[in-house]
Amino acid sequence: MRYQSPARAISLVGFMGTGKTTNGQRLAKQLGLQCVDTDDTVQRLAGKTIPEIFATDGEEAFRDLETRALSMALSGPRSVVGTGGGVVLRASNMEMMKSAGPVICLEARPETILARIPARNDRPLLQCADPAGRITQMLAERREAYAQADYTVQADYRDRSVVLGQMMRLLENDPRTTLMVDRRTRVHVKASNGEYRIHVEAGAFDRLARLCPPTAAGNPCVVVSSEAVAALYGEKVLGQLTCGGWRAHLVTVPNGEGAKTLQNASMLYDRFAEMGLDSGATVFALGGGVVGDLAGFAAATYRRGVRFAQLPTSLLAQVDASSGGKVAVNHPKGKNLIGTFYQPAGVVIDTASLQTLPERELRSGLAEVIKHAAIADAGMFAFLERELEAFCALDDIAVRYVLARNCQIKAGVVERDPYDRGARACLNYGHTVGHALERTSGDWELKHGEAVAIGMVAEARFALELGLCDEETVSRQEALIKRAGLPTHAEGVDIQQAREALRVDKKIASGRLRMPLVPRIGTVQILRDADIEALQGVLATVIGSGTA
Amino acid sequence: MRYQSPARAISLVGFMGTGKTTNGQRLAKQLGLQCVDTDDTVQRLAGKTIPEIFATDGEEAFRDLETRALSMALSGPRSVVGTGGGVVLRASNMEMMKSAGPVICLEARPETILARIPARNDRPLLQCADPAGRITQMLAERREAYAQADYTVQADYRDRSVVLGQMMRLLENDPRTTLMVDRRTRVHVKASNGEYRIHVEAGAFDRLARLCPPTAAGNPCVVVSSEAVAALYGEKVLGQLTCGGWRAHLVTVPNGEGAKTLQNASMLYDRFAEMGLDSGATVFALGGGVVGDLAGFAAATYRRGVRFAQLPTSLLAQVDASSGGKVAVNHPKGKNLIGTFYQPAGVVIDTASLQTLPERELRSGLAEVIKHAAIADAGMFAFLERELEAFCALDDIAVRYVLARNCQIKAGVVERDPYDRGARACLNYGHTVGHALERTSGDWELKHGEAVAIGMVAEARFALELGLCDEETVSRQEALIKRAGLPTHAEGVDIQQAREALRVDKKIASGRLRMPLVPRIGTVQILRDADIEALQGVLATVIGSGTA
């Protein structure tokens, strides 16, 4: 199943007295969302009660205020929106609600409605001699409008939990709301040697005892982590694993890319051997990409491969490294020069770990997220345009959606090309220019994601220059990258060095540069013989302090 | 296709004048076999000509001599046996010939036969007034006997090459003779990631330019070899690869098991990187198991795996390591502790390399050959009993058969269990006791094959003690191991240490020892819960200077 971008709002419509307000509040509480009632907003906007608005300004003025209140609710934070009974009278209101998410119509028999309206009612439209007749008449008039809702739920029941249960079941099966209904999101990945699961949940590390049980009590495992991450989560993870029945050890490696050496892999072998780990042991990699690559390489090669589970704590590792099946250490002559392909037995992502991730790391990881969206999912791209701020504020639903969908995209590409022989090339979008910038900037001046962000800008412009895409495709990428707090040009990079770095790029097979480009947001195309000089020209527009 | 043990003799029968002698000589020359003519042997045995034998001793005496000559020819070196026209008159002769290999009957029309018999003929049976009538009569009498042959070939043609061509085509398709007809034997191995070929040929290294061409001229490759093997074959292999269009480098590592270290793997990475090898490079492992394991590990992990080809030069590497898909280096805490599974792209075995293999290494390799025969192929076991001396003398056909069949057996097991999770356990026959002996003898006192040989003797006796096999199954294994020049008991091993080593064997999962046993030559059975004390008892019978 493909995760769809979560709805902004679940709207409840229905006749007065069907319980929109109460049921809306209960539903919002269940989903952990806020609940907005358009009638409340209308009264706040007008500074008077609804009967007063009807009395002094007339129904049309009320309907205008109602539309404004609805629009505010639908574009605000993710919520359950309760509406007035007459909101459906304007077709444009229904359209607005449906484009923001599922619309549920609560339906009740006239008798139920009549019984629920207090004797001294303040509903302007029922101020008449025969409320029962009026209800029946109005229900008939609005039947067609209510029928436009995505779902209809019977609300006659005295027991309100029946109504709530019905709504939850519908939402569970609606791809726009599954992520809201479930607190835990799972991605199933088909790897060359079987299937594994990526589990995404806020607080997942607090439930590791249950999420990752040993096959038998006393099974040995070792958690490999960096010093920094171990300080934050080492105790919790080790405690959970021990509590789950593992005989768990912790080994830390220094922080940073410098730890990805064969010497550290050798140190891990020594430690594994000292602990007497046999082929039944499991290695947990707790940390970012460096720890995942190093611990994964050691796991892949210790006793010809022991079980390996990833507990990635950086956004980059969560959306990219953890589902690539690549493990490696660096060599003085090249990054990841020593490595292999090794699939994890499982990945557990605790989204809460993003709260301790340095801001710059989070934004750097966003570059790969934007890349995945640009090459593979226009829907996610639009979601990011809409909800980037919610994601950066670590809104649970936005984060789970972005992580799950990114893992799906990455794993899907890897599944088609497990050994990196062709299809994976599309993942290099932004990386041709990005790598050239990385190689010419100092080690710490430009993070990988930042280089890729600038690379995407340059490569989008290159595609435009070749007539492969339109201006909007470029400007949307550039705008999103900027909003993500990522650079769109590299300062302090020597243009000549960068041009040269581009020329000797390893992806140039026998003089021909193959590079992926984005002809339309959400699609990718491999350009088989890119003109290096033309690309070098575009490179100049993203270097230095000016923009193109 | 499964390679069958090669025939000892190809017998030619047929009426006089059908060209058995000439065609036999041509066939023998073509197949590189010797040619034996039973009439010649008979005359040598009797010390007189055939007409003289018929004249003085009678036909029956001649037939007795002929049977003796036939028996000698069939049990001698592999050959084409030409026979007298009347050899088929004794049914037992035909049976003898057929059990030694295919029997071809040459058939010709009476006119052809008559025309070919010289005017002054010395054939006793044609000393009559009407030879033509006699021929027709004798052909009719012998028709049924000749029909017992496996194949019948028309020999009327003037052009003898037609007859030779017919015989070759028949033999090509006869599993008992395919190995004789082809000088090159190929085993196709299905591996988890595709198929590869094991090519077996005397002088294969002299043809590497053709056998292993690069996909494009100038492709880089590196030959990894031990100092000793490089001195013997390095120049030849490098020259051939260069001649074939490779840009070839040679890297040597020290001789012996001590070279299988992570440090040497690291040295290989350094050298590969210095040479600028990219992911399109190929690594050739030229040498024994140590070089194959070390170079294979480096190839598997350099740039996440480059192409890897094996050029194994030791019998052990040829029959065992080259088709296992296992690569590794040692760690102070354990042999092969650091490794992975990696299939070669191809294996080329030059059987001539066995000529430079130290005698003790050859015999040590034979232990794994005998193990494969014992657990999987009664036919090969019988072949070894029959032709062990021919194999040890490096008879080309015997060697190609043994190598090809061993690779088939090994690869078949590996195919069912690529990641060593179950079925491969059968390959551990002889290794439970063998490993215990290896661990308690000094590093150089007992070679792996020698330990396995003693292990097989002990484990065969263990199976007998458990009533799983009969005495003959034990004695045949023991006899063959002795004839192979392998020890059947370990001198200078401390019995207490060996008993202890057996107890802590890593194959004992939670106190239960799983071990493969041979209930009948050519079959294997996993004993799931072996009684360690009983096994320790048997162990005592193979330790010290005495036998059981």
Coordinates of N, CA, C and O in Angstrom, one line a residue, chain A residues 381-468:
Chain A
F381 N 5.4 16.1 -3.0 CA 6.0 17.5 -3.2 C 5.0 18.5 -2.8 O 5.3 19.5 -2.1
A382 N 3.7 18.4 -3.3 CA 2.7 19.3 -3.0 C 2.4 19.4 -1.5 O 2.2 20.4 -0.9
F383 N 2.5 18.2 -0.8 CA 2.3 18.1 0.6 C 3.4 19.0 1.3 O 3.1 19.7 2.2
L384 N 4.7 18.8 0.8 CA 5.8 19.6 1.4 C 5.5 21.1 1.2 O 5.8 21.9 2.1
E385 N 5.1 21.4 0.0 CA 4.8 22.8 -0.2 C 3.7 23.4 0.8 O 3.8 24.5 1.2
R386 N 2.8 22.5 1.1 CA 1.7 22.9 1.9 C 2.1 22.8 3.4 O 1.7 23.7 4.2
E387 N 2.8 21.8 3.8 CA 3.0 21.5 5.2 C 4.4 21.4 5.6 O 4.8 20.7 6.6
L388 N 5.3 22.1 4.9 CA 6.7 22.0 5.3 C 6.9 22.5 6.8 O 7.7 21.9 7.5
E389 N 6.2 23.5 7.1 CA 6.4 24.1 8.5 C 5.9 23.0 9.5 O 6.5 22.9 10.6
A390 N 4.8 22.4 9.2 CA 4.3 21.3 10.1 C 5.3 20.2 10.3 O 5.6 19.8 11.4
F391 N 6.0 19.9 9.2 CA 7.0 18.8 9.3 C 8.1 19.3 10.1 O 8.6 18.6 11.0
C392 N 8.6 20.5 9.8 CA 9.8 21.0 10.6 C 9.4 21.2 12.1 O 10.3 21.1 12.9
A393 N 8.2 21.4 12.4 CA 7.7 21.5 13.8 C 7.5 20.1 14.3 O 7.1 19.9 15.5
L394 N 7.9 19.1 13.5 CA 7.8 17.7 13.9 C 6.3 17.3 14.3 O 6.1 16.4 15.2
D395 N 5.4 17.8 13.5 CA 4.0 17.3 13.6 C 4.0 15.8 13.4 O 4.5 15.4 12.3
D396 N 3.4 15.1 14.3 CA 3.6 13.6 14.2 C 3.1 13.0 12.9 O 3.7 12.2 12.3
I397 N 1.9 13.5 12.4 CA 1.3 12.9 11.2 C 2.2 13.3 10.0 O 2.5 12.4 9.2
A398 N 2.6 14.5 9.9 CA 3.4 14.9 8.8 C 4.7 14.2 8.8 O 5.2 13.7 7.7
V399 N 5.3 14.0 10.0 CA 6.6 13.3 10.0 C 6.5 11.8 9.6 O 7.2 11.3 8.8
R400 N 5.4 11.2 10.2 CA 5.3 9.8 9.8 C 5.0 9.6 8.3 O 5.5 8.7 7.7
Y401 N 4.2 10.5 7.8 CA 3.9 10.4 6.3 C 5.2 10.6 5.5 O 5.5 9.8 4.6
V402 N 6.0 11.6 5.9 CA 7.2 11.9 5.1 C 8.2 10.7 5.2 O 8.7 10.3 4.2
L403 N 8.3 10.2 6.4 CA 9.3 9.1 6.6 C 8.8 7.8 5.8 O 9.5 7.2 5.1
A404 N 7.5 7.5 6.1 CA 7.0 6.3 5.4 C 7.1 6.4 3.9 O 7.5 5.4 3.2
R405 N 6.6 7.5 3.4 CA 6.6 7.6 1.9 C 8.0 7.7 1.4 O 8.2 7.1 0.3
N406 N 8.9 8.3 2.0 CA 10.3 8.3 1.5 C 10.9 6.9 1.6 O 11.6 6.5 0.6
C407 N 10.7 6.2 2.6 CA 11.2 4.8 2.7 C 10.6 4.0 1.6 O 11.2 3.1 1.0
Q408 N 9.3 4.2 1.3 CA 8.6 3.5 0.2 C 9.3 3.8 -1.1 O 9.5 2.9 -1.9
I409 N 9.5 5.0 -1.4 CA 10.1 5.4 -2.7 C 11.5 4.8 -2.8 O 11.8 4.2 -3.8
K410 N 12.3 5.0 -1.7 CA 13.7 4.5 -1.8 C 13.7 3.0 -1.9 O 14.4 2.5 -2.8
A411 N 12.9 2.3 -1.1 CA 12.9 0.9 -1.1 C 12.4 0.4 -2.5 O 12.8 -0.7 -3.0
G412 N 11.4 1.1 -3.1 CA 10.9 0.7 -4.4 C 12.0 0.7 -5.4 O 12.1 -0.2 -6.3
V413 N 12.8 1.8 -5.4 CA 13.9 1.9 -6.4 C 14.9 0.8 -6.1 O 15.4 0.1 -7.1
V414 N 15.2 0.6 -4.9 CA 16.2 -0.4 -4.5 C 15.8 -1.8 -4.9 O 16.5 -2.7 -5.4
E415 N 14.5 -2.1 -4.7 CA 13.9 -3.4 -5.1 C 14.1 -3.7 -6.6 O 14.4 -4.8 -6.9
R416 N 14.0 -2.6 -7.4 CA 14.2 -2.8 -8.8 C 15.6 -3.0 -9.2 O 16.0 -3.5 -10.2
D417 N 16.5 -2.6 -8.3 CA 17.9 -2.5 -8.7 C 18.8 -2.7 -7.4 O 19.5 -1.9 -7.0
P418 N 18.7 -3.9 -6.8 CA 19.3 -4.1 -5.5 C 20.8 -3.9 -5.6 O 21.4 -3.5 -4.6
Y419 N 21.5 -4.2 -6.7 CA 23.0 -4.1 -6.7 C 23.5 -2.9 -7.5 O 24.6 -2.9 -7.9
D420 N 22.6 -1.9 -7.5 CA 23.0 -0.6 -8.1 C 23.6 -0.7 -9.5 O 24.8 -0.2 -9.7
R421 N 22.9 -1.3 -10.4 CA 23.4 -1.5 -11.7 C 22.7 -0.7 -12.8 O 23.0 -0.8 -13.9
G422 N 21.6 0.0 -12.3 CA 20.9 0.8 -13.3 C 19.9 1.7 -12.8 O 20.1 2.9 -12.7
A423 N 18.7 1.1 -12.4 CA 17.6 2.0 -12.0 C 17.9 2.9 -10.8 O 17.3 4.0 -10.7
R424 N 18.8 2.5 -9.9 CA 19.1 3.4 -8.8 C 19.7 4.7 -9.2 O 19.7 5.7 -8.4
A425 N 20.1 4.8 -10.5 CA 20.7 6.1 -10.9 C 19.8 7.2 -10.7 O 20.3 8.4 -10.5
C426 N 18.5 7.0 -10.7 CA 17.5 8.1 -10.6 C 17.7 8.8 -9.2 O 17.3 9.9 -9.0
L427 N 18.2 8.0 -8.2 CA 18.4 8.6 -6.9 C 19.5 9.6 -6.9 O 19.8 10.3 -5.9
N428 N 20.3 9.6 -8.0 CA 21.4 10.6 -8.0 C 21.0 12.0 -8.4 O 21.9 12.8 -8.7
Y429 N 19.7 12.2 -8.5 CA 19.3 13.6 -8.9 C 19.8 14.6 -7.9 O 19.8 14.4 -6.7
G430 N 20.4 15.6 -8.5 CA 21.0 16.7 -7.6 C 22.4 16.3 -7.2 O 23.1 17.1 -6.6
H431 N 22.8 15.0 -7.4 CA 24.1 14.6 -6.8 C 25.3 14.8 -7.8 O 26.4 14.8 -7.4
T432 N 25.0 14.9 -9.1 CA 26.1 15.2 -10.0 C 26.8 16.5 -9.7 O 28.0 16.5 -9.4
V433 N 26.0 17.6 -9.6 CA 26.6 18.8 -9.2 C 26.9 18.8 -7.7 O 27.9 19.3 -7.3
G434 N 26.0 18.2 -6.9 CA 26.2 18.1 -5.5 C 27.6 17.5 -5.1 O 28.3 18.1 -4.3
H435 N 27.9 16.4 -5.7 CA 29.2 15.8 -5.4 C 30.4 16.7 -5.8 O 31.4 16.8 -5.1
A436 N 30.2 17.4 -7.0 CA 31.3 18.3 -7.4 C 31.5 19.4 -6.4 O 32.6 19.7 -6.0
L437 N 30.4 19.9 -5.8 CA 30.5 20.9 -4.8 C 31.1 20.4 -3.5 O 31.9 21.0 -2.9
E438 N 30.6 19.2 -3.1 CA 31.2 18.6 -1.9 C 32.6 18.4 -2.0 O 33.4 18.6 -1.0
R439 N 33.1 17.9 -3.1 CA 34.6 17.6 -3.3 C 35.4 18.9 -3.3 O 36.6 18.9 -2.9
T440 N 34.8 20.0 -3.6 CA 35.6 21.2 -3.7 C 35.4 22.1 -2.5 O 36.2 23.1 -2.3
S441 N 34.3 21.9 -1.7 CA 34.2 22.6 -0.5 C 34.9 21.9 0.6 O 35.2 20.7 0.4
G442 N 35.3 22.5 1.6 CA 36.0 21.8 2.7 C 35.0 20.8 3.3 O 33.8 20.8 3.0
D443 N 35.6 19.9 4.1 CA 34.8 18.8 4.7 C 33.6 19.2 5.4 O 32.5 18.6 5.5
W444 N 33.7 20.4 6.1 CA 32.6 20.8 7.0 C 31.8 22.0 6.6 O 30.9 22.4 7.2
E445 N 32.3 22.6 5.4 CA 31.6 23.8 5.0 C 30.2 23.5 4.5 O 29.3 24.2 4.6
L446 N 30.1 22.4 3.8 CA 28.8 22.0 3.1 C 28.4 20.6 3.5 O 29.1 19.7 3.3
K447 N 27.3 20.5 4.1 CA 26.8 19.2 4.4 C 26.3 18.5 3.1 O 25.9 19.2 2.2
H448 N 26.2 17.2 3.2 CA 25.8 16.4 2.0 C 24.4 16.9 1.5 O 24.3 17.3 0.3
G449 N 23.5 17.1 2.4 CA 22.1 17.5 1.9 C 22.2 18.9 1.3 O 21.4 19.2 0.4
E450 N 23.0 19.8 1.9 CA 23.1 21.1 1.4 C 23.7 21.1 0.0 O 23.2 21.8 -0.9
A451 N 24.7 20.3 -0.2 CA 25.3 20.2 -1.6 C 24.2 19.6 -2.6 O 24.1 20.1 -3.7
V452 N 23.5 18.7 -2.1 CA 22.4 18.1 -3.0 C 21.4 19.1 -3.3 O 20.9 19.2 -4.4
A453 N 21.0 20.0 -2.3 CA 20.0 21.0 -2.5 C 20.5 21.9 -3.6 O 19.8 22.2 -4.6
I454 N 21.7 22.4 -3.5 CA 22.3 23.3 -4.5 C 22.3 22.6 -5.9 O 22.0 23.1 -6.9
G455 N 22.7 21.3 -5.8 CA 22.8 20.5 -7.0 C 21.5 20.4 -7.7 O 21.4 20.5 -8.9
M456 N 20.4 20.2 -6.9 CA 19.0 20.1 -7.5 C 18.7 21.4 -8.2 O 18.1 21.4 -9.3
V457 N 19.0 22.5 -7.6 CA 18.7 23.8 -8.2 C 19.5 23.9 -9.6 O 18.9 24.2 -10.6
A458 N 20.8 23.6 -9.6 CA 21.6 23.7 -10.8 C 21.0 22.7 -11.8 O 20.9 23.0 -13.0
E459 N 20.7 21.5 -11.4 CA 20.3 20.5 -12.4 C 18.9 20.8 -12.9 O 18.6 20.5 -14.1
A460 N 18.0 21.4 -12.1 CA 16.7 21.8 -12.6 C 16.9 22.9 -13.7 O 16.3 22.9 -14.7
R461 N 17.8 23.8 -13.4 CA 18.1 24.9 -14.4 C 18.7 24.3 -15.7 O 18.4 24.7 -16.8
F462 N 19.5 23.2 -15.5 CA 20.1 22.6 -16.6 C 19.0 21.9 -17.5 O 19.0 22.0 -18.7
A463 N 18.0 21.3 -16.8 CA 16.9 20.7 -17.5 C 16.1 21.7 -18.3 O 15.7 21.5 -19.4
L464 N 15.9 22.9 -17.6 CA 15.2 24.0 -18.3 C 15.9 24.4 -19.5 O 15.3 24.6 -20.6
E465 N 17.2 24.6 -19.4 CA 18.1 25.0 -20.5 C 18.0 24.0 -21.7 O 18.0 24.4 -22.8
L466 N 17.9 22.8 -21.4 CA 17.8 21.7 -22.4 C 16.3 21.6 -23.0 O 16.1 20.9 -23.9
G467 N 15.4 22.4 -22.4 CA 14.0 22.4 -22.8 C 13.3 21.1 -22.4 O 12.3 20.7 -22.9
L468 N 13.9 20.5 -21.3 CA 13.2 19.3 -20.8 C 12.1 19.5 -19.8 O 11.3 18.7 -19.5

